[in-house]
Amino acid sequence: MVLIELGNAGPEPVALAEAKTWCRIERDDEDVLIAALIGAARETVERETGLALRRRDLRIAIGDLPPDGRVALPRRPVATVLGLTAYGADGLPRAFAAANAVLERFGAGETVRLTEIVLAAANGLEIDVTAGFAPADVPEALKLAIKRMVAVSYETRAALAPEMQPALIPPAARAAIAAFREVRL
């Protein structure tokens, strides 16, 4: 399964001004760096939790379809399924309406149940979805974790390159992230 960002991304869950206030930074000459640190912290939280903290369009590419037709989604919450593209044995794409993928929610997990017609036609599949929280719905604990990671990354900016951040995740941020991790048995 491969996750591809299609764009149409909403705002970061923590605004630049909010992060600067948290870090007590008053000058503007490092805004580009701080914005990059916010993005890196958000990506870390998303990778650790499976959540999409900002709403955006994603494509999920699947080579081998599950026999029961249920595809576990790598990012949640999913707002809507936009469409499906199945690839036949000849490698040619065939588009299907979003109605051929039923979004199922159970506990913290989400799956897409594919109809028989899609399963019969698919040798590989791409599912396009809009996933992520609306800006006002991002959990406060995760926003606080991002601010803490940005603060530590900003403090260590001279020791580590921006692309290596966040190199350190504070224990309080790690604990907040752990509470949102999807548990699998």
PDB file of C-alpha atoms in Angstrom:
ATOM      1  CA  MET A   1       0.000   0.000   0.000  1.00  0.00           C
ATOM      2  CA  VAL A   2       1.365   3.380  -1.016  1.00  0.00           C
ATOM      3  CA  LEU A   3       0.037   6.717   0.233  1.00  0.00           C
ATOM      4  CA  ILE A   4       0.295   9.655  -2.199  1.00  0.00           C
ATOM      5  CA  GLU A   5      -0.592  13.251  -1.333  1.00  0.00           C
ATOM      6  CA  LEU A   6      -2.645  14.846  -4.099  1.00  0.00           C
ATOM      7  CA  GLY A   7      -2.590  18.342  -2.674  1.00  0.00           C
ATOM      8  CA  ASN A   8      -5.512  20.559  -1.811  1.00  0.00           C
ATOM      9  CA  ALA A   9      -4.136  20.702   1.733  1.00  0.00           C
ATOM     10  CA  GLY A  10      -5.721  22.775   4.452  1.00  0.00           C
ATOM     11  CA  PRO A  11      -3.820  24.878   6.978  1.00  0.00           C
ATOM     12  CA  GLU A  12      -1.328  23.440   9.446  1.00  0.00           C
ATOM     13  CA  PRO A  13      -2.949  22.483  12.775  1.00  0.00           C
ATOM     14  CA  VAL A  14      -0.674  24.964  14.567  1.00  0.00           C
ATOM     15  CA  ALA A  15      -0.398  28.411  12.985  1.00  0.00           C
ATOM     16  CA  LEU A  16       2.965  30.146  12.688  1.00  0.00           C
ATOM     17  CA  ALA A  17       1.908  32.923  15.082  1.00  0.00           C
ATOM     18  CA  GLU A  18       0.675  30.356  17.612  1.00  0.00           C
ATOM     19  CA  ALA A  19       3.985  28.449  17.508  1.00  0.00           C
ATOM     20  CA  LYS A  20       6.004  31.661  17.814  1.00  0.00           C
ATOM     21  CA  THR A  21       3.975  32.735  20.842  1.00  0.00           C
ATOM     22  CA  TRP A  22       4.460  29.309  22.472  1.00  0.00           C
ATOM     23  CA  CYS A  23       8.223  29.477  21.819  1.00  0.00           C
ATOM     24  CA  ARG A  24       8.388  33.151  22.848  1.00  0.00           C
ATOM     25  CA  ILE A  25       9.906  34.221  19.548  1.00  0.00           C
ATOM     26  CA  GLU A  26       9.231  37.838  18.651  1.00  0.00           C
ATOM     27  CA  ARG A  27      11.365  38.354  15.559  1.00  0.00           C
ATOM     28  CA  ASP A  28      10.323  37.469  12.017  1.00  0.00           C
ATOM     29  CA  ASP A  29      13.614  36.538  10.369  1.00  0.00           C
ATOM     30  CA  GLU A  30      13.218  32.799  11.066  1.00  0.00           C
ATOM     31  CA  ASP A  31       9.573  32.377  10.056  1.00  0.00           C
ATOM     32  CA  VAL A  32      10.476  30.052   7.171  1.00  0.00           C
ATOM     33  CA  LEU A  33      12.422  27.794   9.545  1.00  0.00           C
ATOM     34  CA  ILE A  34       9.631  27.759  12.138  1.00  0.00           C
ATOM     35  CA  ALA A  35       7.033  26.948   9.461  1.00  0.00           C
ATOM     36  CA  ALA A  36       9.219  24.030   8.324  1.00  0.00           C
ATOM     37  CA  LEU A  37       9.526  22.826  11.934  1.00  0.00           C
ATOM     38  CA  ILE A  38       5.726  22.931  12.299  1.00  0.00           C
ATOM     39  CA  GLY A  39       5.360  20.796   9.164  1.00  0.00           C
ATOM     40  CA  ALA A  40       7.997  18.311  10.346  1.00  0.00           C
ATOM     41  CA  ALA A  41       6.338  18.004  13.759  1.00  0.00           C
ATOM     42  CA  ARG A  42       2.914  17.455  12.147  1.00  0.00           C
ATOM     43  CA  GLU A  43       4.347  14.765   9.858  1.00  0.00           C
ATOM     44  CA  THR A  44       5.891  13.027  12.880  1.00  0.00           C
ATOM     45  CA  VAL A  45       2.573  13.027  14.742  1.00  0.00           C
ATOM     46  CA  GLU A  46       0.762  11.728  11.644  1.00  0.00           C
ATOM     47  CA  ARG A  47       3.295   8.944  11.139  1.00  0.00           C
ATOM     48  CA  GLU A  48       3.089   7.885  14.793  1.00  0.00           C
ATOM     49  CA  THR A  49      -0.714   7.987  15.073  1.00  0.00           C
ATOM     50  CA  GLY A  50      -2.096   7.287  11.601  1.00  0.00           C
ATOM     51  CA  LEU A  51      -4.122  10.490  11.858  1.00  0.00           C
ATOM     52  CA  ALA A  52      -4.276  13.192   9.197  1.00  0.00           C
ATOM     53  CA  LEU A  53      -4.074  16.422  11.169  1.00  0.00           C
ATOM     54  CA  ARG A  54      -4.904  18.681   8.259  1.00  0.00           C
ATOM     55  CA  ARG A  55      -7.556  17.995   5.664  1.00  0.00           C
ATOM     56  CA  ARG A  56      -6.185  17.037   2.248  1.00  0.00           C
ATOM     57  CA  ASP A  57      -6.732  14.777  -0.734  1.00  0.00           C
ATOM     58  CA  LEU A  58      -4.856  11.461  -0.688  1.00  0.00           C
ATOM     59  CA  ARG A  59      -4.481   8.534  -3.055  1.00  0.00           C
ATOM     60  CA  ILE A  60      -4.086   5.033  -1.640  1.00  0.00           C
ATOM     61  CA  ALA A  61      -2.500   2.665  -4.164  1.00  0.00           C
ATOM     62  CA  ILE A  62      -2.977  -1.051  -3.506  1.00  0.00           C
ATOM     63  CA  GLY A  63      -1.346  -3.868  -5.457  1.00  0.00           C
ATOM     64  CA  ASP A  64      -2.975  -6.928  -3.907  1.00  0.00           C
ATOM     65  CA  LEU A  65      -6.600  -6.535  -2.933  1.00  0.00           C
ATOM     66  CA  PRO A  66      -7.829  -8.275   0.207  1.00  0.00           C
ATOM     67  CA  PRO A  67     -10.185 -11.171  -0.605  1.00  0.00           C
ATOM     68  CA  ASP A  68     -12.926  -9.823   1.672  1.00  0.00           C
ATOM     69  CA  GLY A  69     -12.880  -6.463  -0.152  1.00  0.00           C
ATOM     70  CA  ARG A  70     -12.116  -4.432   2.972  1.00  0.00           C
ATOM     71  CA  VAL A  71      -9.159  -2.057   2.739  1.00  0.00           C
ATOM     72  CA  ALA A  72      -7.803  -0.623   5.998  1.00  0.00           C
ATOM     73  CA  LEU A  73      -7.063   3.059   5.476  1.00  0.00           C
ATOM     74  CA  PRO A  74      -3.602   4.329   6.458  1.00  0.00           C
ATOM     75  CA  ARG A  75      -4.848   7.812   7.430  1.00  0.00           C
ATOM     76  CA  ARG A  76      -7.926   8.792   9.388  1.00  0.00           C
ATOM     77  CA  PRO A  77     -10.379  10.414   9.763  1.00  0.00           C
ATOM     78  CA  VAL A  78     -11.625  10.101   6.189  1.00  0.00           C
ATOM     79  CA  ALA A  79     -14.198  12.724   5.274  1.00  0.00           C
ATOM     80  CA  THR A  80     -15.196  11.246   1.927  1.00  0.00           C
ATOM     81  CA  VAL A  81     -14.215   8.800  -0.798  1.00  0.00           C
ATOM     82  CA  LEU A  82     -13.665  10.777  -4.013  1.00  0.00           C
ATOM     83  CA  GLY A  83     -13.339   7.937  -6.509  1.00  0.00           C
ATOM     84  CA  LEU A  84     -11.701   4.659  -7.495  1.00  0.00           C
ATOM     85  CA  THR A  85      -9.451   3.583 -10.335  1.00  0.00           C
ATOM     86  CA  ALA A  86      -9.064  -0.146 -10.911  1.00  0.00           C
ATOM     87  CA  TYR A  87      -6.353  -1.552 -13.150  1.00  0.00           C
ATOM     88  CA  GLY A  88      -7.225  -4.686 -15.084  1.00  0.00           C
ATOM     89  CA  ALA A  89      -4.914  -7.554 -16.015  1.00  0.00           C
ATOM     90  CA  ASP A  90      -4.095  -5.631 -19.206  1.00  0.00           C
ATOM     91  CA  GLY A  91      -2.892  -2.660 -17.110  1.00  0.00           C
ATOM     92  CA  LEU A  92      -5.578  -0.315 -18.390  1.00  0.00           C
ATOM     93  CA  PRO A  93      -7.339   1.930 -15.861  1.00  0.00           C
ATOM     94  CA  ARG A  94     -11.074   1.819 -15.282  1.00  0.00           C
ATOM     95  CA  ALA A  95     -12.748   4.535 -13.207  1.00  0.00           C
ATOM     96  CA  PHE A  96     -15.499   3.720 -10.730  1.00  0.00           C
ATOM     97  CA  ALA A  97     -17.827   6.041  -8.843  1.00  0.00           C
ATOM     98  CA  ALA A  98     -17.218   6.650  -5.155  1.00  0.00           C
ATOM     99  CA  ALA A  99     -20.455   4.782  -4.395  1.00  0.00           C
ATOM    100  CA  ASN A 100     -18.553   1.543  -5.110  1.00  0.00           C
ATOM    101  CA  ALA A 101     -16.532   2.077  -1.937  1.00  0.00           C
ATOM    102  CA  VAL A 102     -18.444   2.115   1.333  1.00  0.00           C
ATOM    103  CA  LEU A 103     -16.666   3.853   4.196  1.00  0.00           C
ATOM    104  CA  GLU A 104     -16.933   1.842   7.427  1.00  0.00           C
ATOM    105  CA  ARG A 105     -15.945   3.179  10.829  1.00  0.00           C
ATOM    106  CA  PHE A 106     -15.347   1.003  13.866  1.00  0.00           C
ATOM    107  CA  GLY A 107     -13.773   2.363  17.024  1.00  0.00           C
ATOM    108  CA  ALA A 108     -10.733   4.357  15.954  1.00  0.00           C
ATOM    109  CA  GLY A 109     -10.275   2.444  12.678  1.00  0.00           C
ATOM    110  CA  GLU A 110     -11.662   3.034   9.226  1.00  0.00           C
ATOM    111  CA  THR A 111     -11.949   0.752   6.230  1.00  0.00           C
ATOM    112  CA  VAL A 112     -13.340   0.966   2.736  1.00  0.00           C
ATOM    113  CA  ARG A 113     -15.515  -1.962   1.672  1.00  0.00           C
ATOM    114  CA  LEU A 114     -15.334  -2.436  -2.083  1.00  0.00           C
ATOM    115  CA  THR A 115     -18.263  -3.659  -4.152  1.00  0.00           C
ATOM    116  CA  GLU A 116     -18.057  -6.932  -6.082  1.00  0.00           C
ATOM    117  CA  ILE A 117     -17.867  -5.127  -9.418  1.00  0.00           C
ATOM    118  CA  VAL A 118     -14.673  -3.320  -8.343  1.00  0.00           C
ATOM    119  CA  LEU A 119     -13.128  -6.489  -6.915  1.00  0.00           C
ATOM    120  CA  ALA A 120     -13.845  -8.378 -10.144  1.00  0.00           C
ATOM    121  CA  ALA A 121     -12.256  -5.674 -12.306  1.00  0.00           C
ATOM    122  CA  ALA A 122      -9.227  -4.871 -10.197  1.00  0.00           C
ATOM    123  CA  ASN A 123      -5.723  -6.203 -10.575  1.00  0.00           C
ATOM    124  CA  GLY A 124      -4.554  -3.138  -8.658  1.00  0.00           C
ATOM    125  CA  LEU A 125      -6.512  -0.237  -7.225  1.00  0.00           C
ATOM    126  CA  GLU A 126      -6.232   3.442  -6.402  1.00  0.00           C
ATOM    127  CA  ILE A 127      -8.646   4.940  -3.886  1.00  0.00           C
ATOM    128  CA  ASP A 128      -8.851   8.737  -3.760  1.00  0.00           C
ATOM    129  CA  VAL A 129     -10.085  10.176  -0.466  1.00  0.00           C
ATOM    130  CA  THR A 130     -10.301  13.436   1.408  1.00  0.00           C
ATOM    131  CA  ALA A 131      -8.872  12.796   4.854  1.00  0.00           C
ATOM    132  CA  GLY A 132      -8.038  14.847   7.896  1.00  0.00           C
ATOM    133  CA  PHE A 133      -9.501  16.928  10.631  1.00  0.00           C
ATOM    134  CA  ALA A 134     -11.190  20.239  10.044  1.00  0.00           C
ATOM    135  CA  PRO A 135      -8.960  22.951  11.586  1.00  0.00           C
ATOM    136  CA  ALA A 136     -11.183  23.393  14.653  1.00  0.00           C
ATOM    137  CA  ASP A 137     -11.376  19.631  15.293  1.00  0.00           C
ATOM    138  CA  VAL A 138      -7.674  18.799  15.730  1.00  0.00           C
ATOM    139  CA  PRO A 139      -7.256  17.422  19.278  1.00  0.00           C
ATOM    140  CA  GLU A 140      -5.704  20.023  21.586  1.00  0.00           C
ATOM    141  CA  ALA A 141      -3.300  17.446  23.036  1.00  0.00           C
ATOM    142  CA  LEU A 142      -1.784  16.886  19.592  1.00  0.00           C
ATOM    143  CA  LYS A 143      -1.540  20.614  18.914  1.00  0.00           C
ATOM    144  CA  LEU A 144       0.314  20.966  22.206  1.00  0.00           C
ATOM    145  CA  ALA A 145       2.628  18.080  21.245  1.00  0.00           C
ATOM    146  CA  ILE A 146       3.438  19.853  17.969  1.00  0.00           C
ATOM    147  CA  LYS A 147       4.213  23.108  19.813  1.00  0.00           C
ATOM    148  CA  ARG A 148       6.519  21.255  22.199  1.00  0.00           C
ATOM    149  CA  MET A 149       8.350  19.563  19.326  1.00  0.00           C
ATOM    150  CA  VAL A 150       8.711  22.888  17.510  1.00  0.00           C
ATOM    151  CA  ALA A 151      10.166  24.500  20.653  1.00  0.00           C
ATOM    152  CA  VAL A 152      12.761  21.737  21.129  1.00  0.00           C
ATOM    153  CA  SER A 153      13.606  21.708  17.419  1.00  0.00           C
ATOM    154  CA  TYR A 154      14.032  25.481  17.428  1.00  0.00           C
ATOM    155  CA  GLU A 155      16.344  25.289  20.433  1.00  0.00           C
ATOM    156  CA  THR A 156      18.510  22.647  18.726  1.00  0.00           C
ATOM    157  CA  ARG A 157      18.528  24.365  15.320  1.00  0.00           C
ATOM    158  CA  ALA A 158      22.257  25.144  15.515  1.00  0.00           C
ATOM    159  CA  ALA A 159      23.173  21.519  16.256  1.00  0.00           C
ATOM    160  CA  LEU A 160      20.930  19.807  13.694  1.00  0.00           C
ATOM    161  CA  ALA A 161      19.885  20.660  10.166  1.00  0.00           C
ATOM    162  CA  PRO A 162      16.173  21.487   9.648  1.00  0.00           C
ATOM    163  CA  GLU A 163      15.656  18.353   7.539  1.00  0.00           C
ATOM    164  CA  MET A 164      16.755  16.237  10.536  1.00  0.00           C
ATOM    165  CA  GLN A 165      14.076  17.724  12.789  1.00  0.00           C
ATOM    166  CA  PRO A 166      12.364  16.827  14.982  1.00  0.00           C
ATOM    167  CA  ALA A 167      15.390  14.950  16.308  1.00  0.00           C
ATOM    168  CA  LEU A 168      14.145  15.071  19.881  1.00  0.00           C
ATOM    169  CA  ILE A 169      10.588  14.481  20.986  1.00  0.00           C
ATOM    170  CA  PRO A 170       9.948  15.747  24.517  1.00  0.00           C
ATOM    171  CA  PRO A 171       8.464  13.153  26.917  1.00  0.00           C
ATOM    172  CA  ALA A 172       5.244  15.161  27.360  1.00  0.00           C
ATOM    173  CA  ALA A 173       4.771  15.286  23.572  1.00  0.00           C
ATOM    174  CA  ARG A 174       5.552  11.575  23.265  1.00  0.00           C
ATOM    175  CA  ALA A 175       2.910  10.795  25.919  1.00  0.00           C
ATOM    176  CA  ALA A 176       0.289  12.909  24.132  1.00  0.00           C
ATOM    177  CA  ILE A 177       1.037  11.170  20.836  1.00  0.00           C
ATOM    178  CA  ALA A 178       0.887   7.710  22.445  1.00  0.00           C
ATOM    179  CA  ALA A 179      -2.682   8.327  23.595  1.00  0.00           C
ATOM    180  CA  PHE A 180      -3.779   8.636  19.938  1.00  0.00           C
ATOM    181  CA  ARG A 181      -1.833   5.686  18.512  1.00  0.00           C
ATOM    182  CA  GLU A 182      -3.927   3.020  16.852  1.00  0.00           C
ATOM    183  CA  VAL A 183      -3.477  -0.252  18.717  1.00  0.00           C
ATOM    184  CA  ARG A 184      -3.396  -3.407  16.618  1.00  0.00           C
ATOM    185  CA  LEU A 185      -3.615  -6.951  17.878  1.00  0.00           C
TER     186      LEU A 185
END
